Amino acid sequence: MKTGWMVLTLALVAGGAGALYLRPSADTARPARAGFAPTSRCTGCHPDEAARWRGSPHDLAMAKPTPETVQGDFREVVFEDTRLSHSGPDWSFEIRAADGSVERHRVEYTFGTAPLQQYLLKLPGGRLQASALAWDTSKGRWFRVQDPALHYTSRYQTWNTMCAECHSTDVDKGYDPDRDAFATTFAEEDVGCQSCHGPGQAHAEDPTRPLPARTDVEACAPCHARRAPLTAKATPGEPFDDHFRVMTLQPPLYFPDGQIRDEVFEYGSFTQSLMYARGVVCVDCHDAHRASKAADNSTCTRCHGAEPPLERFPTLAARARDLDRPEHHHHTPGSPGAQCVACHMPARTYMGVDVRHDHRLAVPRPDLSAKLGTPDACTNACHRDHDPAWAAATVAAWFPRAEPRPEHFGEVLARAQHGMAHPRELAQVVRGDAPDIARATALEHLLADPEACLALEASADPSPLVRSVAAGCAEGRPPAERAALTAWALSDPRRVVRLEGAWVITGAQSFLRSPEDLARYRAARAELNAMYEAQRDRPEGAFNLALLAEAEGRWAAAAAHYAEALRLDPEYTPARANLAALARR
């Protein structure tokens, strides 16, 4: 299903805000949903957590406009083609179109808090659209999001599709493909307790019924990953791989060595880290209830200091020493270069002002950057008058090695991106000890060589992501072989694997060898169809339904879905090309 994954880029909130608690106004309150309780039911018994949450980016992910929540300057400001104004309870955008006409939109919600704040404007069809103008909270200025695809009327700026599920609690998109319209609802407008802990009504009514405080990485992953959705809706606490498929280390999302490139958030990077492999979780470094983090190195030295928490991480016993000293970082204490994040979490800037740190927590490898042309923590941010070769020599002098480093998986992936990697070396990455996301990426490169791909027998791999790629190994084989070689995927415990299996077998299901396999196929095929139906608010959803119809020989249905994709986005080239090819049949 290499053409089938639909990637949603989520506009997540970063940074902090003042200590402010906002109660939903009467017109935004929603009837209690099944299983969900108002946040006010939580705060009475959990006052400390509530106090930390109030005013946090989660609390202020989305809010009704008030003098306290609106950070931008709306005092009769004219910015290029837009006039901003504030009168009483209304904050407004007046936007001049290319034909000279002016449309006035009232701000329905603030969106985010820092380092930038956007504003949601109501458009026909139940759409809330993110403003193309954003407020830079650190510099106190307006700036325009430059990507033409992010014009405020663009489908790719539609809150209902692109943003809602990670800025509000228990969102139902409510999309009607026949009318191309939304009736989106949510339990609460911000990211409240139950966004992470799950429905809490039963616990609120009877506190002896536990609602576990989840601390695993998968609690955060749904909204802190670049991923493709597999279902219409995920309930907190359910396995990540049953609802999402994390995107692998392919361009343009990542550099071949795994460094962040596009806006991929944190999960895909963090799963590459040694910390993740040793059992470190997000809340070891972050307080999920508030945004503030220590400005110094104390977050890191809790583990990388003289007295590490050996009961949690016994492997630290062999390296229990204070790393916040010049002998380790080789910089003046207190200087920017002495900050752990400067070397181990280099940053990239998105949307003009949003600085995101790479969560691989990796040892700097300027030698690897010199080979691959990837960013180097030393010379990209600080020592810009030098090159990675200089940095590599400097680091080698600081930390001499008796043995050469083994080849990094990034070297193999870099060759693979240019069609120069041998199947044998890709197989070595898949079978080796690289992070799962890197092993899955190497296996993706082997899909072009079905014999080598199948020879790995990765159907038994412990990683659902690797197994999901392995389920595609036989996609180009004759129907009977596709069915025989992929049937295993239909009974996998993870939906991400079953969906790939159903995709590959569609059109070849008559070759399945047993009634049990056929029943499993029908169940997985229903999951596949449900996934694409849930995506019909995007052209990719209609396009994938068309591909599915073509695989089953339903030509009229395929043509209708291609046409639907083009109605949603007339510039969606894959649908136009496939529709033309279908017309020539």
XYZ file of C-alpha atoms in Angstrom:
585
model
C 0.000 0.000 0.000
C 2.896 2.297 -0.739
C 0.623 4.772 -2.542
C -2.109 4.325 -0.001
C -0.846 5.875 3.209
C -2.362 9.294 3.796
C -0.132 11.564 5.829
C -1.695 14.264 7.974
C 0.578 17.082 9.078
C -0.715 18.162 12.452
C -0.223 21.720 13.647
C 0.784 20.957 17.216
C 1.167 23.591 19.881
C 4.603 24.281 21.334
C 5.899 26.512 24.085
C 4.271 27.935 27.197
C 1.673 30.384 28.405
C 0.702 32.303 31.476
C -1.168 30.777 34.397
C -4.683 31.177 33.050
C -7.704 28.927 33.380
C -10.401 29.207 30.738
C -13.802 27.652 31.131
C -15.702 26.859 27.925
C -18.353 29.460 27.229
C -21.964 28.352 27.122
C -22.155 28.331 23.336
C -19.203 25.935 23.024
C -20.258 23.480 25.728
C -21.231 20.083 24.346
C -23.569 17.468 25.782
C -21.712 14.834 27.765
C -20.489 12.088 25.463
C -20.753 8.440 26.328
C -17.989 7.650 28.776
C -16.655 11.217 28.998
C -16.998 13.510 31.988
C -16.433 17.284 32.114
C -12.890 18.237 33.115
C -14.379 19.933 36.172
C -15.158 16.440 37.497
C -11.424 15.679 37.432
C -10.049 18.848 38.999
C -11.769 18.418 42.361
C -9.898 15.209 43.169
C -6.702 16.034 41.291
C -5.998 19.680 42.210
C -2.217 19.532 41.800
C -2.406 18.134 38.279
C -5.174 20.587 37.410
C -3.142 23.533 38.652
C -0.201 22.544 36.467
C -2.444 21.943 33.454
C -4.209 25.300 33.612
C -2.604 27.693 31.170
C -0.490 24.951 29.600
C -0.270 24.446 25.813
C -2.644 21.503 26.202
C -5.174 23.692 28.004
C -4.752 26.502 25.466
C -4.501 24.334 22.356
C -7.782 25.899 21.276
C -9.947 28.452 23.039
C -12.790 30.869 22.486
C -11.456 34.379 21.785
C -11.317 36.592 24.862
C -9.025 39.468 25.869
C -7.011 36.886 27.811
C -6.646 34.314 25.038
C -6.124 36.524 21.976
C -2.434 37.404 21.867
C -2.273 39.100 18.449
C -2.563 42.862 17.940
C -5.963 43.496 16.299
C -5.985 47.275 16.837
C -6.960 48.316 13.294
C -3.874 46.660 11.833
C -3.463 46.402 8.054
C -1.084 43.665 6.911
C -0.738 43.323 3.136
C -4.191 42.161 1.935
C -5.687 41.766 5.411
C -7.236 44.210 7.850
C -7.458 43.096 11.469
C -9.895 44.658 13.896
C -11.405 44.214 17.347
C -14.768 45.487 18.474
C -16.368 44.278 21.681
C -16.534 40.467 21.664
C -15.442 40.215 18.029
C -11.943 39.867 16.607
C -12.072 39.971 12.812
C -10.102 39.371 9.623
C -11.120 41.344 6.519
C -9.327 39.703 3.605
C -9.118 41.158 0.096
C -9.301 38.573 -2.686
C -7.501 38.776 -6.045
C -10.628 40.222 -7.695
C -10.741 43.060 -5.175
C -13.672 41.727 -3.163
C -13.403 41.679 0.621
C -14.544 38.898 2.914
C -14.985 39.467 6.634
C -14.432 36.572 9.013
C -14.919 36.640 12.759
C -12.383 34.717 14.837
C -14.156 31.629 16.152
C -11.244 30.249 18.183
C -7.664 31.016 19.034
C -5.358 28.249 17.933
C -2.191 27.611 19.893
C -0.371 29.823 22.318
C 3.405 29.984 21.690
C 5.659 30.456 19.789
C 2.882 31.384 17.378
C -0.852 31.766 17.510
C -3.229 31.310 14.607
C -6.942 31.977 14.452
C -9.782 29.785 13.219
C -12.232 31.353 10.781
C -15.603 29.882 9.816
C -16.192 29.063 6.154
C -19.147 27.365 4.454
C -19.675 23.651 4.869
C -18.982 23.634 8.601
C -15.297 24.308 8.008
C -12.998 26.078 10.395
C -9.939 27.353 8.547
C -6.612 28.322 10.113
C -5.595 31.877 9.300
C -2.646 32.368 6.957
C -1.524 35.213 9.196
C 0.005 34.115 12.468
C 1.130 36.055 15.510
C 4.757 35.634 16.557
C 4.412 35.630 20.340
C 8.107 36.168 21.040
C 8.655 39.148 18.719
C 5.137 40.558 18.892
C 4.573 40.709 15.137
C 2.335 39.335 12.435
C 3.829 37.093 9.774
C 2.429 35.144 6.863
C 2.729 31.408 6.392
C 4.379 31.419 2.969
C 3.430 28.013 1.564
C 0.704 28.622 -1.085
C -0.951 25.365 -0.012
C -1.560 27.023 3.356
C -3.825 29.827 2.069
C -6.596 30.205 4.587
C -9.199 28.759 2.190
C -7.067 25.724 1.327
C -8.314 22.254 2.154
C -4.909 21.733 3.764
C -5.708 24.468 6.305
C -9.025 22.927 7.319
C -9.101 22.442 11.076
C -11.705 19.673 10.880
C -9.315 17.484 8.865
C -5.814 18.631 9.714
C -5.854 19.758 13.320
C -8.951 18.989 15.349
C -8.136 15.558 16.764
C -4.978 16.812 18.482
C -6.230 20.197 19.665
C -9.541 19.106 21.210
C -10.928 16.184 23.203
C -12.915 13.302 21.685
C -13.423 14.797 18.240
C -15.945 13.425 15.761
C -15.118 14.819 12.332
C -18.654 14.379 11.036
C -17.774 14.607 7.342
C -20.492 14.070 4.730
C -18.865 13.213 1.367
C -22.110 13.727 -0.526
C -22.254 17.377 0.536
C -18.514 17.884 1.095
C -19.445 19.357 4.454
C -18.608 18.878 8.122
C -20.681 18.646 11.282
C -17.696 18.327 13.615
C -18.247 17.994 17.350
C -16.022 17.498 20.375
C -16.387 16.796 24.066
C -14.151 19.710 25.070
C -12.475 22.339 22.945
C -8.996 21.920 24.422
C -6.705 18.988 25.215
C -8.148 17.974 28.550
C -7.512 15.127 30.956
C -9.404 12.543 28.914
C -7.476 13.278 25.726
C -4.629 11.315 27.289
C -6.227 9.266 30.063
C -9.282 8.152 28.120
C -12.985 8.379 29.016
C -13.315 9.143 32.717
C -17.024 9.165 33.485
C -17.039 5.746 35.154
C -14.024 6.709 37.268
C -15.605 10.033 38.231
C -18.790 8.298 39.338
C -16.917 5.594 41.237
C -13.294 6.494 42.095
C -12.593 2.871 43.037
C -12.812 2.048 39.333
C -9.281 2.937 38.220
C -8.331 5.150 35.308
C -4.611 4.389 34.973
C -2.138 7.229 34.661
C -0.498 6.184 31.395
C 3.207 6.898 31.187
C 4.147 4.883 28.093
C 5.392 6.604 24.958
C 2.313 5.484 23.022
C 0.172 7.756 25.197
C 1.837 10.739 23.523
C 2.581 9.253 20.098
C -0.803 9.838 18.397
C -0.340 13.614 18.517
C 3.439 13.778 18.512
C 4.148 11.671 15.428
C 4.088 12.122 11.692
C 1.722 9.299 10.920
C -1.049 8.020 8.699
C -4.459 7.381 10.289
C -5.857 3.870 10.030
C -9.264 4.431 11.626
C -11.869 7.152 11.926
C -11.074 7.654 15.587
C -8.670 6.396 18.240
C -9.534 5.937 21.901
C -6.686 6.734 24.317
C -5.107 3.569 25.647
C -5.553 1.486 22.511
C -2.387 0.331 20.695
C -0.813 2.956 18.444
C -0.356 0.448 15.606
C -4.080 -0.276 15.577
C -4.888 3.324 14.679
C -1.786 4.853 13.087
C 1.154 3.982 10.898
C 4.233 6.052 11.710
C 6.023 7.336 8.629
C 9.477 5.872 8.043
C 12.833 7.552 7.408
C 12.119 8.411 3.791
C 12.748 11.772 2.134
C 11.559 14.463 2.397
C 10.578 13.710 5.996
C 13.973 12.648 7.357
C 17.607 12.766 6.400
C 19.056 9.298 5.720
C 20.807 9.171 9.099
C 17.449 9.673 10.832
C 17.724 13.390 11.565
C 14.515 15.404 11.337
C 13.990 17.250 8.073
C 10.322 18.025 7.562
C 7.875 18.588 10.413
C 7.835 15.068 11.836
C 7.326 15.944 15.512
C 8.987 13.730 18.129
C 7.896 10.098 18.146
C 9.716 8.867 15.037
C 12.910 10.506 16.262
C 12.648 9.374 19.862
C 12.143 5.733 18.896
C 15.592 5.881 17.281
C 17.238 6.827 20.574
C 19.187 4.668 22.990
C 17.056 6.219 25.734
C 13.897 4.764 24.188
C 15.601 1.373 23.902
C 16.531 1.548 27.600
C 12.965 2.321 28.687
C 13.007 6.113 28.989
C 9.543 7.577 28.355
C 8.319 11.076 27.565
C 7.340 11.891 31.147
C 10.853 11.157 32.394
C 11.803 14.513 30.859
C 8.455 16.282 30.386
C 5.600 17.023 32.750
C 2.576 16.247 30.595
C 0.464 18.665 32.636
C 2.528 21.752 31.897
C 4.968 23.063 29.332
C 7.827 24.497 31.357
C 11.112 22.619 31.327
C 14.345 23.408 33.109
C 16.373 26.009 31.237
C 19.655 24.427 32.345
C 20.986 20.874 32.052
C 19.238 19.563 35.167
C 16.657 17.576 33.181
C 19.516 15.539 31.713
C 21.740 15.310 34.775
C 19.026 13.595 36.777
C 20.167 10.494 34.890
C 23.537 11.603 33.550
C 24.889 12.764 36.879
C 26.801 11.294 39.780
C 23.707 9.696 41.359
C 21.495 8.310 38.587
C 18.199 6.502 39.336
C 19.619 2.983 39.179
C 16.348 1.386 40.232
C 14.847 2.569 36.933
C 17.913 2.379 34.752
C 20.462 -0.101 36.152
C 22.691 0.158 33.067
C 23.667 3.649 34.253
C 25.718 2.084 37.052
C 28.658 1.622 34.711
C 28.605 5.288 33.697
C 27.491 7.115 36.848
C 29.335 10.389 36.477
C 28.466 14.030 36.032
C 28.505 14.876 32.328
C 27.714 18.552 32.871
C 31.371 19.528 32.999
C 33.956 20.860 30.528
C 35.789 17.529 30.374
C 32.707 16.153 28.630
C 31.205 19.007 26.620
C 34.462 20.962 26.002
C 32.697 24.311 26.195
C 32.663 27.141 28.707
C 30.256 26.252 31.536
C 26.996 28.129 31.187
C 27.576 28.955 27.528
C 25.131 27.909 24.781
C 27.579 25.247 23.636
C 27.590 23.678 27.096
C 23.858 22.973 26.907
C 23.149 19.274 26.393
C 20.522 20.063 23.751
C 23.001 22.044 21.655
C 24.892 18.893 20.715
C 22.433 16.073 21.380
C 19.144 17.688 20.259
C 19.910 20.044 17.349
C 16.946 22.095 16.216
C 15.143 23.033 13.018
C 12.628 25.831 12.598
C 9.168 25.317 11.128
C 6.482 27.822 10.165
C 9.077 30.573 10.423
C 9.316 30.715 14.216
C 8.634 27.263 15.673
C 11.921 25.738 16.846
C 11.725 21.951 17.222
C 14.478 19.800 18.707
C 15.501 16.453 17.265
C 14.547 13.778 19.803
C 17.030 11.115 18.654
C 19.229 12.301 21.553
C 22.128 11.131 19.448
C 25.877 11.411 19.849
C 27.052 14.125 17.416
C 28.487 12.558 14.266
C 30.127 15.280 12.173
C 32.070 12.517 10.415
C 28.756 11.052 9.235
C 27.504 14.486 8.188
C 30.673 14.966 6.142
C 29.972 11.685 4.322
C 26.241 12.125 3.778
C 25.804 15.877 3.524
C 23.381 15.876 6.448
C 23.158 18.604 9.117
C 25.925 18.725 11.690
C 25.171 19.895 15.220
C 28.541 21.645 15.475
C 28.755 23.626 12.238
C 25.116 24.194 11.307
C 24.130 26.085 14.430
C 27.306 27.345 16.122
C 30.613 27.052 14.271
C 29.338 28.218 10.912
C 32.772 29.334 9.769
C 33.895 25.693 9.774
C 32.794 22.539 7.971
C 31.861 19.065 9.256
C 35.332 17.717 8.437
C 36.821 20.236 10.890
C 34.240 19.268 13.502
C 34.930 15.557 12.942
C 38.641 16.078 13.511
C 37.959 18.110 16.657
C 35.608 15.496 18.115
C 38.100 12.733 17.268
C 40.765 14.597 19.232
C 38.438 14.976 22.221
C 37.244 11.371 22.181
C 39.865 9.159 20.507
C 38.671 5.704 19.470
C 40.804 2.586 19.290
C 38.511 0.965 16.711
C 36.710 2.484 13.730
C 32.966 2.901 14.069
C 30.767 0.278 12.410
C 28.800 1.450 9.408
C 25.767 3.521 10.379
C 22.389 2.539 8.948
C 22.202 6.033 7.445
C 25.062 5.218 5.094
C 23.108 2.276 3.693
C 19.859 4.253 3.451
C 21.662 7.105 1.695
C 22.927 4.697 -0.958
C 19.479 3.129 -1.228
C 17.903 6.504 -1.941
C 20.117 6.708 -5.024
C 19.537 3.094 -6.049
C 23.088 2.147 -5.098
C 22.545 -0.118 -2.075
C 23.044 -3.843 -2.503
C 20.134 -5.994 -1.268
C 22.550 -7.791 1.028
C 23.467 -4.651 2.967
C 19.812 -3.594 3.230
C 19.043 -7.055 4.588
C 21.793 -6.618 7.162
C 20.095 -3.438 8.411
C 16.719 -5.207 8.616
C 18.212 -8.103 10.581
C 20.513 -5.966 12.697
C 20.130 -3.912 15.856
C 19.156 -0.610 14.235
C 15.972 1.074 15.530
C 12.741 -0.460 14.243
C 11.923 2.610 12.167
C 15.293 2.325 10.384
C 14.884 -1.416 9.847
C 11.423 -0.831 8.370
C 12.863 1.826 6.060
C 15.551 -0.559 4.822
C 12.882 -3.186 4.165
C 10.855 -0.636 2.187
C 13.832 -0.225 -0.131
C 13.822 -3.999 -0.629
C 10.210 -4.013 -1.843
C 11.555 -3.394 -5.337
C 13.339 -6.760 -5.065
C 10.594 -9.215 -4.005
C 12.960 -12.184 -3.814
C 15.271 -10.425 -1.366
C 12.329 -8.974 0.535
C 10.597 -12.322 0.962
C 13.843 -14.085 1.834
C 14.055 -12.098 5.067
C 10.904 -13.785 6.400
C 10.142 -10.654 8.398
C 6.580 -11.792 9.081
C 7.808 -12.937 12.503
C 9.594 -9.686 13.340
C 8.696 -8.321 16.793
C 8.045 -4.843 15.331
C 4.532 -4.230 13.925
C 6.010 -1.544 11.677
C 8.515 -3.970 10.157
C 5.799 -6.611 9.756
C 3.552 -4.092 8.009
C 6.262 -3.487 5.419
C 6.925 -7.224 5.123
C 3.257 -7.743 4.261
C 3.904 -5.844 1.035
C 6.809 -7.969 -0.165
C 4.653 -10.028 -2.549
C 2.642 -7.131 -3.981
C 4.115 -7.468 -7.468
C 3.785 -11.254 -7.666
C 1.097 -13.210 -9.586
C -2.264 -13.466 -7.759
C -1.828 -17.025 -6.496
C 1.579 -16.186 -5.020
C 0.299 -12.936 -3.515
C -2.402 -14.821 -1.675
C -0.154 -17.642 -0.505
C 2.738 -15.430 0.592
C 0.643 -12.767 2.342
C -2.131 -14.729 4.061
C -0.176 -14.658 7.333
C -0.735 -10.898 7.618
C -4.512 -11.263 7.797
C -4.306 -12.801 11.279
C -1.710 -10.401 12.689
C -2.713 -8.894 16.051
C -2.031 -5.352 14.769
C -4.336 -3.567 12.344
C -1.433 -1.833 10.573
C -0.239 -5.260 9.364
C -3.680 -6.606 8.493
C -4.450 -3.571 6.339
C -1.316 -4.031 4.268
C -2.121 -7.709 3.874
C -5.661 -6.939 2.724
C -4.355 -4.406 0.204
C -1.900 -6.870 -1.330
C -4.403 -9.740 -1.484
C -7.290 -7.691 -2.917
C -7.958 -9.064 -6.379
C -6.283 -12.347 -5.454
C -8.570 -13.444 -2.629
C -9.998 -16.311 -4.668
C -6.594 -17.997 -4.354
C -6.700 -18.120 -0.552
C -6.381 -21.731 0.514
C -8.850 -22.071 3.366
C -12.258 -20.770 4.427
C -10.577 -19.361 7.543
C -8.161 -17.294 5.448
C -11.031 -16.028 3.311
C -12.984 -15.005 6.414
C -9.934 -13.201 7.783
C -9.471 -11.463 4.426
C -13.065 -10.233 4.417
C -12.645 -8.818 7.917
C -9.372 -7.076 7.008
C -10.859 -5.857 3.716
C -13.695 -4.256 5.687
C -11.107 -2.512 7.899
C -9.319 -1.289 4.780
C -12.495 0.119 3.281
C -13.401 1.791 6.585
C -9.983 3.458 6.687
C -10.415 4.962 3.237
C -14.018 5.981 3.899
C -12.822 7.875 6.980
C -10.347 9.759 4.763
C -12.815 10.994 2.152
C -12.512 14.577 3.350
C -9.102 14.503 1.655
C -8.440 13.661 -2.017
C -6.211 10.795 -0.886
C -9.193 8.990 0.597
C -11.188 9.025 -2.634
C -8.050 8.171 -4.607
C -7.365 5.099 -2.476
C -10.975 3.942 -2.796
C -10.484 4.221 -6.556
C -7.326 2.100 -6.400
C -9.205 -0.493 -4.381
C -12.050 -0.511 -6.909
C -9.580 -0.945 -9.782
C -7.927 -3.884 -8.022
C -11.343 -5.538 -7.850
C -12.271 -4.707 -11.448
C -14.985 -2.212 -10.493
C -14.137 0.282 -13.217
C -17.147 2.605 -12.901
C -16.641 2.942 -9.143
C -12.950 3.645 -9.699
C -13.734 6.416 -12.197
C -16.259 7.956 -9.804
C -13.757 8.018 -6.937
C -11.010 9.519 -9.124
C -13.474 12.226 -10.151
C -14.336 12.763 -6.482
C -10.653 13.259 -5.632
C -10.380 15.878 -8.387
C -13.451 17.716 -7.115
C -11.769 17.971 -3.736
C -8.475 19.119 -5.258
C -8.349 19.877 -9.006
C -4.540 19.864 -8.788
C -4.347 16.319 -7.413
C -2.227 14.867 -10.219
C -2.306 11.147 -9.274
C -6.084 11.054 -9.679
C -5.953 12.894 -13.012
C -3.297 10.524 -14.381
C -5.124 7.392 -13.235
C -8.472 8.620 -14.529
C -6.919 9.239 -17.941
C -5.376 5.771 -17.933
C -8.708 4.263 -16.942
C -10.442 6.045 -19.820
C -8.054 4.366 -22.247
C -9.003 0.855 -21.127
